[in-house]
PDB file of C-alpha atoms in Angstrom:
ATOM      1  CA  UNK O  27     -25.225  90.606 -13.414  1.00  0.00           C
ATOM      2  CA  UNK O  28     -22.708  91.026 -16.288  1.00  0.00           C
ATOM      3  CA  UNK O  29     -22.476  88.346 -18.873  1.00  0.00           C
ATOM      4  CA  UNK O  30     -19.347  86.114 -18.659  1.00  0.00           C
ATOM      5  CA  UNK O  31     -16.662  86.622 -21.146  1.00  0.00           C
ATOM      6  CA  UNK O  32     -16.362  83.738 -23.755  1.00  0.00           C
ATOM      7  CA  UNK O  33     -13.681  81.209 -23.316  1.00  0.00           C
ATOM      8  CA  UNK O  34     -11.638  82.481 -26.343  1.00  0.00           C
ATOM      9  CA  UNK O  35     -12.204  85.640 -28.358  1.00  0.00           C
ATOM     10  CA  UNK O  36     -14.113  84.931 -31.606  1.00  0.00           C
ATOM     11  CA  UNK O  37     -11.054  85.815 -33.771  1.00  0.00           C
ATOM     12  CA  UNK O  38      -8.491  83.518 -31.837  1.00  0.00           C
ATOM     13  CA  UNK O  39     -11.248  80.694 -31.938  1.00  0.00           C
ATOM     14  CA  UNK O  40     -11.628  81.108 -35.534  1.00  0.00           C
ATOM     15  CA  UNK O  41      -7.965  80.799 -36.096  1.00  0.00           C
ATOM     16  CA  UNK O  42      -7.557  77.708 -33.857  1.00  0.00           C
ATOM     17  CA  UNK O  43     -10.564  76.056 -35.419  1.00  0.00           C
ATOM     18  CA  UNK O  44      -8.736  75.976 -38.657  1.00  0.00           C
ATOM     19  CA  UNK O  45      -5.926  73.628 -37.193  1.00  0.00           C
ATOM     20  CA  UNK O  46      -6.828  70.107 -36.943  1.00  0.00           C
ATOM     21  CA  UNK O  47      -7.668  69.038 -33.473  1.00  0.00           C
ATOM     22  CA  UNK O  48      -5.095  66.305 -33.134  1.00  0.00           C
ATOM     23  CA  UNK O  49      -2.252  68.727 -33.805  1.00  0.00           C
ATOM     24  CA  UNK O  50      -3.550  71.177 -31.179  1.00  0.00           C
ATOM     25  CA  UNK O  51      -3.817  68.307 -28.796  1.00  0.00           C
ATOM     26  CA  UNK O  52      -0.071  67.423 -29.392  1.00  0.00           C
ATOM     27  CA  UNK O  53       0.834  71.022 -29.218  1.00  0.00           C
ATOM     28  CA  UNK O  54      -0.722  71.266 -25.853  1.00  0.00           C
ATOM     29  CA  UNK O  55       0.982  68.285 -24.439  1.00  0.00           C
ATOM     30  CA  UNK O  56       4.214  69.470 -25.991  1.00  0.00           C
ATOM     31  CA  UNK O  57       3.892  72.742 -24.634  1.00  0.00           C
ATOM     32  CA  UNK O  58       3.189  71.422 -21.048  1.00  0.00           C
ATOM     33  CA  UNK O  59       6.412  69.143 -21.286  1.00  0.00           C
ATOM     34  CA  UNK O  60       8.525  71.914 -22.870  1.00  0.00           C
ATOM     35  CA  UNK O  61       7.610  74.083 -19.812  1.00  0.00           C
ATOM     36  CA  UNK O  62       8.770  71.125 -17.588  1.00  0.00           C
ATOM     37  CA  UNK O  63      12.110  71.072 -19.465  1.00  0.00           C
ATOM     38  CA  UNK O  64      12.444  74.953 -18.687  1.00  0.00           C
ATOM     39  CA  UNK O  65      11.583  74.115 -15.130  1.00  0.00           C
ATOM     40  CA  UNK O  66      14.497  71.585 -14.755  1.00  0.00           C
ATOM     41  CA  UNK O  67      16.944  74.194 -15.671  1.00  0.00           C
ATOM     42  CA  UNK O  68      15.667  76.265 -12.498  1.00  0.00           C
ATOM     43  CA  UNK O  69      16.295  73.582 -10.038  1.00  0.00           C
ATOM     44  CA  UNK O  70      19.837  74.759  -9.466  1.00  0.00           C
ATOM     45  CA  UNK O  71      18.481  78.052  -8.341  1.00  0.00           C
ATOM     46  CA  UNK O  72      15.427  77.225  -6.399  1.00  0.00           C
ATOM     47  CA  UNK O  73      13.577  74.103  -5.186  1.00  0.00           C
ATOM     48  CA  UNK O  74      10.989  72.280  -7.367  1.00  0.00           C
ATOM     49  CA  UNK O  75       8.325  73.431  -4.861  1.00  0.00           C
ATOM     50  CA  UNK O  76       9.129  77.032  -5.730  1.00  0.00           C
ATOM     51  CA  UNK O  77       9.230  76.413  -9.418  1.00  0.00           C
ATOM     52  CA  UNK O  78       5.897  74.758  -9.307  1.00  0.00           C
ATOM     53  CA  UNK O  79       4.435  77.599  -7.412  1.00  0.00           C
ATOM     54  CA  UNK O  80       5.510  79.996  -9.871  1.00  0.00           C
ATOM     55  CA  UNK O  81       3.908  77.909 -12.546  1.00  0.00           C
ATOM     56  CA  UNK O  82       0.811  77.938 -10.656  1.00  0.00           C
ATOM     57  CA  UNK O  83       0.919  81.606  -9.659  1.00  0.00           C
ATOM     58  CA  UNK O  84       1.579  82.766 -13.365  1.00  0.00           C
ATOM     59  CA  UNK O  85      -1.415  80.696 -14.522  1.00  0.00           C
ATOM     60  CA  UNK O  86      -3.501  82.317 -11.636  1.00  0.00           C
ATOM     61  CA  UNK O  87      -2.702  85.898 -12.730  1.00  0.00           C
ATOM     62  CA  UNK O  88      -3.632  85.113 -16.238  1.00  0.00           C
ATOM     63  CA  UNK O  89      -6.874  83.324 -15.576  1.00  0.00           C
ATOM     64  CA  UNK O  90      -7.978  85.860 -13.065  1.00  0.00           C
ATOM     65  CA  UNK O  91      -7.357  88.694 -15.548  1.00  0.00           C
ATOM     66  CA  UNK O  92      -8.978  86.758 -18.445  1.00  0.00           C
ATOM     67  CA  UNK O  93     -12.198  85.272 -16.625  1.00  0.00           C
ATOM     68  CA  UNK O  94     -12.823  87.671 -13.704  1.00  0.00           C
ATOM     69  CA  UNK O  95     -14.525  84.954 -11.709  1.00  0.00           C
ATOM     70  CA  UNK O  96     -15.820  87.316  -8.995  1.00  0.00           C
ATOM     71  CA  UNK O  97     -18.450  88.464 -11.310  1.00  0.00           C
ATOM     72  CA  UNK O  98     -20.620  85.197 -11.166  1.00  0.00           C
ATOM     73  CA  UNK O  99     -22.428  84.041  -7.983  1.00  0.00           C
ATOM     74  CA  UNK O 100     -20.585  81.483  -5.804  1.00  0.00           C
ATOM     75  CA  UNK O 101     -22.072  79.043  -3.391  1.00  0.00           C
ATOM     76  CA  UNK O 102     -19.847  78.100  -0.331  1.00  0.00           C
ATOM     77  CA  UNK O 103     -19.852  74.475  -1.717  1.00  0.00           C
ATOM     78  CA  UNK O 104     -18.748  75.530  -5.213  1.00  0.00           C
ATOM     79  CA  UNK O 105     -15.972  77.677  -3.634  1.00  0.00           C
ATOM     80  CA  UNK O 106     -14.651  74.896  -1.433  1.00  0.00           C
ATOM     81  CA  UNK O 107     -14.799  72.257  -4.356  1.00  0.00           C
ATOM     82  CA  UNK O 108     -12.889  74.716  -6.592  1.00  0.00           C
ATOM     83  CA  UNK O 109     -10.426  75.396  -3.829  1.00  0.00           C
ATOM     84  CA  UNK O 110      -9.827  71.691  -3.080  1.00  0.00           C
ATOM     85  CA  UNK O 111      -9.208  71.091  -6.808  1.00  0.00           C
ATOM     86  CA  UNK O 112      -6.702  73.853  -6.852  1.00  0.00           C
ATOM     87  CA  UNK O 113      -4.643  72.413  -3.989  1.00  0.00           C
ATOM     88  CA  UNK O 114      -4.894  68.909  -5.582  1.00  0.00           C
ATOM     89  CA  UNK O 115      -3.679  70.455  -8.975  1.00  0.00           C
ATOM     90  CA  UNK O 116      -0.878  72.463  -7.325  1.00  0.00           C
ATOM     91  CA  UNK O 117       0.113  69.349  -5.261  1.00  0.00           C
ATOM     92  CA  UNK O 118       0.470  67.171  -8.366  1.00  0.00           C
ATOM     93  CA  UNK O 119       2.696  69.868 -10.034  1.00  0.00           C
ATOM     94  CA  UNK O 120       4.795  70.171  -6.826  1.00  0.00           C
ATOM     95  CA  UNK O 121       5.304  66.366  -6.656  1.00  0.00           C
ATOM     96  CA  UNK O 122       5.842  66.025 -10.366  1.00  0.00           C
ATOM     97  CA  UNK O 123       8.527  68.705 -10.396  1.00  0.00           C
ATOM     98  CA  UNK O 124      10.098  67.147  -7.522  1.00  0.00           C
ATOM     99  CA  UNK O 125      10.190  63.818  -9.337  1.00  0.00           C
ATOM    100  CA  UNK O 126      11.895  65.364 -12.501  1.00  0.00           C
ATOM    101  CA  UNK O 127      14.769  66.581 -10.531  1.00  0.00           C
ATOM    102  CA  UNK O 128      15.770  62.834  -9.952  1.00  0.00           C
ATOM    103  CA  UNK O 129      14.473  61.235 -13.078  1.00  0.00           C
ATOM    104  CA  UNK O 130      14.560  61.799 -16.898  1.00  0.00           C
ATOM    105  CA  UNK O 131      11.368  63.634 -17.976  1.00  0.00           C
ATOM    106  CA  UNK O 132       9.938  60.823 -20.066  1.00  0.00           C
ATOM    107  CA  UNK O 133      10.348  58.220 -17.227  1.00  0.00           C
ATOM    108  CA  UNK O 134       8.731  60.310 -14.636  1.00  0.00           C
ATOM    109  CA  UNK O 135       5.780  61.187 -17.033  1.00  0.00           C
ATOM    110  CA  UNK O 136       5.256  57.343 -17.819  1.00  0.00           C
ATOM    111  CA  UNK O 137       5.275  56.520 -14.071  1.00  0.00           C
ATOM    112  CA  UNK O 138       2.764  59.474 -13.401  1.00  0.00           C
ATOM    113  CA  UNK O 139       0.362  58.059 -15.900  1.00  0.00           C
ATOM    114  CA  UNK O 140      -0.422  55.023 -13.575  1.00  0.00           C
ATOM    115  CA  UNK O 141      -2.732  57.551 -11.705  1.00  0.00           C
ATOM    116  CA  UNK O 142      -5.253  58.016 -14.555  1.00  0.00           C
ATOM    117  CA  UNK O 143      -5.099  54.274 -15.309  1.00  0.00           C
ATOM    118  CA  UNK O 144      -5.874  53.547 -11.784  1.00  0.00           C
ATOM    119  CA  UNK O 145      -9.016  55.751 -11.796  1.00  0.00           C
ATOM    120  CA  UNK O 146     -10.070  53.931 -15.130  1.00  0.00           C
ATOM    121  CA  UNK O 147      -9.726  50.592 -13.203  1.00  0.00           C
ATOM    122  CA  UNK O 148     -11.710  51.585 -10.448  1.00  0.00           C
ATOM    123  CA  UNK O 149     -14.366  53.348 -12.388  1.00  0.00           C
ATOM    124  CA  UNK O 150     -14.684  51.546 -15.737  1.00  0.00           C
ATOM    125  CA  UNK O 151     -16.202  48.243 -16.610  1.00  0.00           C
ATOM    126  CA  UNK O 152     -15.334  45.510 -18.960  1.00  0.00           C
ATOM    127  CA  UNK O 153     -11.887  44.026 -19.778  1.00  0.00           C
ATOM    128  CA  UNK O 154     -10.193  47.088 -21.038  1.00  0.00           C
ATOM    129  CA  UNK O 155      -9.367  48.835 -17.680  1.00  0.00           C
ATOM    130  CA  UNK O 156      -8.170  45.540 -16.184  1.00  0.00           C
ATOM    131  CA  UNK O 157      -5.801  44.883 -19.137  1.00  0.00           C
ATOM    132  CA  UNK O 158      -4.555  48.497 -18.990  1.00  0.00           C
ATOM    133  CA  UNK O 159      -3.840  48.070 -15.272  1.00  0.00           C
ATOM    134  CA  UNK O 160      -1.876  44.897 -15.937  1.00  0.00           C
ATOM    135  CA  UNK O 161       0.063  46.693 -18.743  1.00  0.00           C
ATOM    136  CA  UNK O 162       0.714  49.850 -16.776  1.00  0.00           C
ATOM    137  CA  UNK O 163       2.057  47.619 -13.706  1.00  0.00           C
ATOM    138  CA  UNK O 164       4.359  45.907 -16.203  1.00  0.00           C
ATOM    139  CA  UNK O 165       5.496  49.316 -17.574  1.00  0.00           C
ATOM    140  CA  UNK O 166       6.328  50.364 -13.907  1.00  0.00           C
ATOM    141  CA  UNK O 167       8.297  47.113 -13.332  1.00  0.00           C
ATOM    142  CA  UNK O 168      10.085  47.576 -16.573  1.00  0.00           C
ATOM    143  CA  UNK O 169      11.137  51.140 -15.934  1.00  0.00           C
ATOM    144  CA  UNK O 170      11.567  51.095 -12.107  1.00  0.00           C
ATOM    145  CA  UNK O 171      12.617  47.448 -11.676  1.00  0.00           C
ATOM    146  CA  UNK O 172      14.940  47.017 -14.756  1.00  0.00           C
ATOM    147  CA  UNK O 173      15.518  50.519 -16.293  1.00  0.00           C
ATOM    148  CA  UNK O 174      16.556  52.357 -13.177  1.00  0.00           C
ATOM    149  CA  UNK O 175      19.096  51.495 -10.500  1.00  0.00           C
ATOM    150  CA  UNK O 176      17.095  51.494  -7.416  1.00  0.00           C
ATOM    151  CA  UNK O 177      20.214  51.176  -5.322  1.00  0.00           C
ATOM    152  CA  UNK O 178      20.618  54.953  -5.980  1.00  0.00           C
ATOM    153  CA  UNK O 179      18.842  56.843  -3.386  1.00  0.00           C
ATOM    154  CA  UNK O 180      18.022  59.613  -5.896  1.00  0.00           C
ATOM    155  CA  UNK O 181      16.246  57.269  -8.280  1.00  0.00           C
ATOM    156  CA  UNK O 182      14.396  55.556  -5.531  1.00  0.00           C
ATOM    157  CA  UNK O 183      13.077  58.845  -4.385  1.00  0.00           C
ATOM    158  CA  UNK O 184      12.249  59.863  -8.024  1.00  0.00           C
ATOM    159  CA  UNK O 185      10.106  56.825  -8.361  1.00  0.00           C
ATOM    160  CA  UNK O 186       8.294  57.346  -5.268  1.00  0.00           C
ATOM    161  CA  UNK O 187       7.591  60.897  -6.135  1.00  0.00           C
ATOM    162  CA  UNK O 188       6.495  60.170  -9.662  1.00  0.00           C
ATOM    163  CA  UNK O 189       4.068  57.553  -8.495  1.00  0.00           C
ATOM    164  CA  UNK O 190       2.860  59.998  -5.778  1.00  0.00           C
ATOM    165  CA  UNK O 191       2.400  62.406  -8.396  1.00  0.00           C
ATOM    166  CA  UNK O 192       0.243  59.790 -10.388  1.00  0.00           C
ATOM    167  CA  UNK O 193      -1.841  59.497  -7.078  1.00  0.00           C
ATOM    168  CA  UNK O 194      -2.350  63.315  -7.042  1.00  0.00           C
ATOM    169  CA  UNK O 195      -3.240  63.081 -10.645  1.00  0.00           C
ATOM    170  CA  UNK O 196      -6.005  60.526  -9.870  1.00  0.00           C
ATOM    171  CA  UNK O 197      -7.448  62.911  -7.153  1.00  0.00           C
ATOM    172  CA  UNK O 198      -7.272  65.771  -9.693  1.00  0.00           C
ATOM    173  CA  UNK O 199      -9.285  63.671 -12.214  1.00  0.00           C
ATOM    174  CA  UNK O 200     -11.903  62.794  -9.642  1.00  0.00           C
ATOM    175  CA  UNK O 201     -12.326  66.346  -8.307  1.00  0.00           C
ATOM    176  CA  UNK O 202     -12.172  67.720 -11.737  1.00  0.00           C
ATOM    177  CA  UNK O 203     -15.296  65.771 -12.530  1.00  0.00           C
ATOM    178  CA  UNK O 204     -17.087  67.541  -9.795  1.00  0.00           C
ATOM    179  CA  UNK O 205     -15.830  70.832 -10.831  1.00  0.00           C
ATOM    180  CA  UNK O 206     -16.937  70.140 -14.556  1.00  0.00           C
ATOM    181  CA  UNK O 207     -20.310  69.028 -13.288  1.00  0.00           C
ATOM    182  CA  UNK O 208     -20.835  72.313 -11.595  1.00  0.00           C
ATOM    183  CA  UNK O 209     -20.746  73.996 -15.073  1.00  0.00           C
ATOM    184  CA  UNK O 210     -18.438  77.138 -14.191  1.00  0.00           C
ATOM    185  CA  UNK O 211     -15.563  75.875 -16.433  1.00  0.00           C
ATOM    186  CA  UNK O 212     -12.624  78.165 -16.542  1.00  0.00           C
ATOM    187  CA  UNK O 213     -14.029  80.521 -13.675  1.00  0.00           C
ATOM    188  CA  UNK O 214     -13.601  77.532 -11.338  1.00  0.00           C
ATOM    189  CA  UNK O 215     -10.092  76.867 -12.671  1.00  0.00           C
ATOM    190  CA  UNK O 216      -9.233  80.552 -11.902  1.00  0.00           C
ATOM    191  CA  UNK O 217     -10.350  80.116  -8.308  1.00  0.00           C
ATOM    192  CA  UNK O 218      -8.612  76.547  -8.121  1.00  0.00           C
ATOM    193  CA  UNK O 219      -5.305  78.113  -9.275  1.00  0.00           C
ATOM    194  CA  UNK O 220      -5.519  80.995  -6.842  1.00  0.00           C
ATOM    195  CA  UNK O 221      -6.364  78.447  -3.861  1.00  0.00           C
ATOM    196  CA  UNK O 222      -3.357  76.248  -5.053  1.00  0.00           C
ATOM    197  CA  UNK O 223      -0.913  79.274  -5.243  1.00  0.00           C
ATOM    198  CA  UNK O 224      -2.141  80.545  -1.757  1.00  0.00           C
ATOM    199  CA  UNK O 225      -1.774  77.074  -0.196  1.00  0.00           C
ATOM    200  CA  UNK O 226       1.828  76.523  -1.262  1.00  0.00           C
ATOM    201  CA  UNK O 227       2.926  80.294  -0.705  1.00  0.00           C
ATOM    202  CA  UNK O 228       4.445  79.697   2.777  1.00  0.00           C
ATOM    203  CA  UNK O 229       6.765  76.935   1.260  1.00  0.00           C
ATOM    204  CA  UNK O 230       7.751  78.883  -1.930  1.00  0.00           C
ATOM    205  CA  UNK O 231       8.007  82.404  -0.154  1.00  0.00           C
ATOM    206  CA  UNK O 232      11.460  82.063   1.188  1.00  0.00           C
ATOM    207  CA  UNK O 233      13.068  81.163  -2.188  1.00  0.00           C
ATOM    208  CA  UNK O 234      10.630  82.646  -4.678  1.00  0.00           C
ATOM    209  CA  UNK O 235      12.820  85.727  -4.981  1.00  0.00           C
ATOM    210  CA  UNK O 236      15.440  83.787  -6.873  1.00  0.00           C
ATOM    211  CA  UNK O 237      13.149  83.927  -9.895  1.00  0.00           C
ATOM    212  CA  UNK O 238      13.783  87.611 -10.131  1.00  0.00           C
ATOM    213  CA  UNK O 239      17.602  87.462  -9.859  1.00  0.00           C
ATOM    214  CA  UNK O 240      18.360  88.143 -13.437  1.00  0.00           C
ATOM    215  CA  UNK O 241      16.311  88.798 -16.503  1.00  0.00           C
ATOM    216  CA  UNK O 242      17.066  85.389 -18.049  1.00  0.00           C
ATOM    217  CA  UNK O 243      15.755  83.569 -15.008  1.00  0.00           C
ATOM    218  CA  UNK O 244      12.701  85.846 -14.874  1.00  0.00           C
ATOM    219  CA  UNK O 245      11.930  84.916 -18.562  1.00  0.00           C
ATOM    220  CA  UNK O 246      12.636  81.299 -17.922  1.00  0.00           C
ATOM    221  CA  UNK O 247      10.164  81.358 -15.028  1.00  0.00           C
ATOM    222  CA  UNK O 248       7.593  83.178 -17.086  1.00  0.00           C
ATOM    223  CA  UNK O 249       8.071  80.601 -19.902  1.00  0.00           C
ATOM    224  CA  UNK O 250       7.428  77.760 -17.362  1.00  0.00           C
ATOM    225  CA  UNK O 251       4.096  79.346 -16.482  1.00  0.00           C
ATOM    226  CA  UNK O 252       2.876  80.179 -19.874  1.00  0.00           C
ATOM    227  CA  UNK O 253       4.186  76.892 -21.653  1.00  0.00           C
ATOM    228  CA  UNK O 254       2.902  74.470 -18.898  1.00  0.00           C
ATOM    229  CA  UNK O 255      -0.331  76.256 -17.821  1.00  0.00           C
ATOM    230  CA  UNK O 256      -1.719  79.087 -20.049  1.00  0.00           C
ATOM    231  CA  UNK O 257      -0.954  77.528 -23.404  1.00  0.00           C
ATOM    232  CA  UNK O 258      -2.458  74.212 -22.544  1.00  0.00           C
ATOM    233  CA  UNK O 259      -5.598  75.611 -20.938  1.00  0.00           C
ATOM    234  CA  UNK O 260      -6.298  77.816 -24.193  1.00  0.00           C
ATOM    235  CA  UNK O 261      -5.628  74.895 -26.633  1.00  0.00           C
ATOM    236  CA  UNK O 262      -7.692  72.269 -24.446  1.00  0.00           C
ATOM    237  CA  UNK O 263     -10.778  74.609 -24.649  1.00  0.00           C
ATOM    238  CA  UNK O 264     -10.819  74.046 -28.438  1.00  0.00           C
ATOM    239  CA  UNK O 265      -9.740  70.279 -28.540  1.00  0.00           C
ATOM    240  CA  UNK O 266     -11.700  68.769 -25.887  1.00  0.00           C
ATOM    241  CA  UNK O 267     -14.990  69.828 -27.702  1.00  0.00           C
ATOM    242  CA  UNK O 268     -13.881  68.422 -31.215  1.00  0.00           C
ATOM    243  CA  UNK O 269     -12.061  65.185 -30.457  1.00  0.00           C
ATOM    244  CA  UNK O 270     -14.040  61.914 -30.482  1.00  0.00           C
ATOM    245  CA  UNK O 271     -13.343  59.567 -27.534  1.00  0.00           C
ATOM    246  CA  UNK O 272     -11.332  57.201 -29.522  1.00  0.00           C
ATOM    247  CA  UNK O 273      -9.157  59.750 -31.003  1.00  0.00           C
ATOM    248  CA  UNK O 274      -8.516  61.306 -27.631  1.00  0.00           C
ATOM    249  CA  UNK O 275      -7.650  57.959 -26.193  1.00  0.00           C
ATOM    250  CA  UNK O 276      -5.147  57.384 -29.177  1.00  0.00           C
ATOM    251  CA  UNK O 277      -3.510  60.769 -28.755  1.00  0.00           C
ATOM    252  CA  UNK O 278      -3.405  60.633 -24.809  1.00  0.00           C
ATOM    253  CA  UNK O 279      -1.274  57.353 -25.424  1.00  0.00           C
ATOM    254  CA  UNK O 280       1.278  59.441 -27.235  1.00  0.00           C
ATOM    255  CA  UNK O 281       1.952  61.919 -24.412  1.00  0.00           C
ATOM    256  CA  UNK O 282       4.564  59.805 -22.686  1.00  0.00           C
ATOM    257  CA  UNK O 283       6.440  59.592 -26.011  1.00  0.00           C
ATOM    258  CA  UNK O 284       5.886  63.339 -26.357  1.00  0.00           C
ATOM    259  CA  UNK O 285       7.618  63.892 -23.065  1.00  0.00           C
ATOM    260  CA  UNK O 286      10.404  61.415 -23.938  1.00  0.00           C
ATOM    261  CA  UNK O 287      11.123  63.473 -27.216  1.00  0.00           C
ATOM    262  CA  UNK O 288      11.094  66.808 -25.082  1.00  0.00           C
ATOM    263  CA  UNK O 289      13.643  65.130 -22.660  1.00  0.00           C
ATOM    264  CA  UNK O 290      15.798  64.002 -25.296  1.00  0.00           C
ATOM    265  CA  UNK O 291      15.863  67.144 -27.191  1.00  0.00           C
ATOM    266  CA  UNK O 292      15.858  69.638 -24.431  1.00  0.00           C
ATOM    267  CA  UNK O 293      17.662  67.945 -21.699  1.00  0.00           C
ATOM    268  CA  UNK O 294      19.689  65.313 -23.538  1.00  0.00           C
ATOM    269  CA  UNK O 295      18.242  62.487 -21.445  1.00  0.00           C
ATOM    270  CA  UNK O 296      18.530  59.351 -23.352  1.00  0.00           C
ATOM    271  CA  UNK O 297      16.513  56.334 -22.007  1.00  0.00           C
ATOM    272  CA  UNK O 298      17.713  52.892 -21.896  1.00  0.00           C
ATOM    273  CA  UNK O 299      15.799  49.876 -23.484  1.00  0.00           C
ATOM    274  CA  UNK O 300      13.818  48.895 -20.426  1.00  0.00           C
ATOM    275  CA  UNK O 301      12.572  52.580 -19.992  1.00  0.00           C
ATOM    276  CA  UNK O 302      11.459  52.503 -23.659  1.00  0.00           C
ATOM    277  CA  UNK O 303       9.706  49.286 -23.321  1.00  0.00           C
ATOM    278  CA  UNK O 304       8.079  50.588 -20.069  1.00  0.00           C
ATOM    279  CA  UNK O 305       6.942  53.665 -21.768  1.00  0.00           C
ATOM    280  CA  UNK O 306       5.557  51.586 -24.583  1.00  0.00           C
ATOM    281  CA  UNK O 307       3.431  49.468 -22.188  1.00  0.00           C
ATOM    282  CA  UNK O 308       2.089  52.436 -20.311  1.00  0.00           C
ATOM    283  CA  UNK O 309       1.140  54.070 -23.575  1.00  0.00           C
ATOM    284  CA  UNK O 310      -0.817  51.145 -24.544  1.00  0.00           C
ATOM    285  CA  UNK O 311      -2.548  50.971 -20.990  1.00  0.00           C
ATOM    286  CA  UNK O 312      -3.450  54.734 -21.505  1.00  0.00           C
ATOM    287  CA  UNK O 313      -5.106  53.937 -24.770  1.00  0.00           C
ATOM    288  CA  UNK O 314      -6.879  51.085 -23.450  1.00  0.00           C
ATOM    289  CA  UNK O 315      -8.092  52.942 -20.383  1.00  0.00           C
ATOM    290  CA  UNK O 316      -9.899  55.809 -21.714  1.00  0.00           C
TER     291      UNK O 316
END
């Protein structure tokens, strides 16, 4: 049996190790949301489901070429767990992309973070998860009850989709723990992405060709896949091993604000005061729940 390739080449890891881990973490989150910003520009050409499928599929191609997971032995249970994890990951992306069709990026991300907070509430102990849940709920009320016009059918749909994406994110976290416990790392992730891509292929296939209509569109789709999937995967391989739990919690709390900044700069989406308040409440909840 051949020896699995390292996660990153020694040269690339050496270069990344010179960069402070917090900067890499923020770069990973920023890259993911920049990819989402590119995705929004594609919704006029194809449904969010198709854009999300392209994101997962591009990540699949890169990971399969990089990791070559077929070289390691797989048990049926490990394959099934990885496949289920992939479907949950793809579903999370599909629903999230559908939500940002109706909501500003920062608002959708803030609502989506309710999922991880809910996981912390159900699996954690002590006062922190409970306070975090209360703050997250207050943030949702501030955003959806006061910051948005819920008489508008589109915004109602966006809120429901963002909260559903948060639910899928919670499933992603719980399944991800099982995948991580198996010790197969990026090999399982490559299999997972393949499973997610194949699962949503029937839905995406009728409109997937729109991505190849022009060179600009094809490059934008490629940018979505690289910025939202490949770059975060690579950076996370470095940062997650170097960050302390407290630092990770603090930086995670900055991600809703990061998505807001991307939405303002890329998409000119300016939040109102209630959305800003809700984002702040969710950010504190994220910091407490880790």
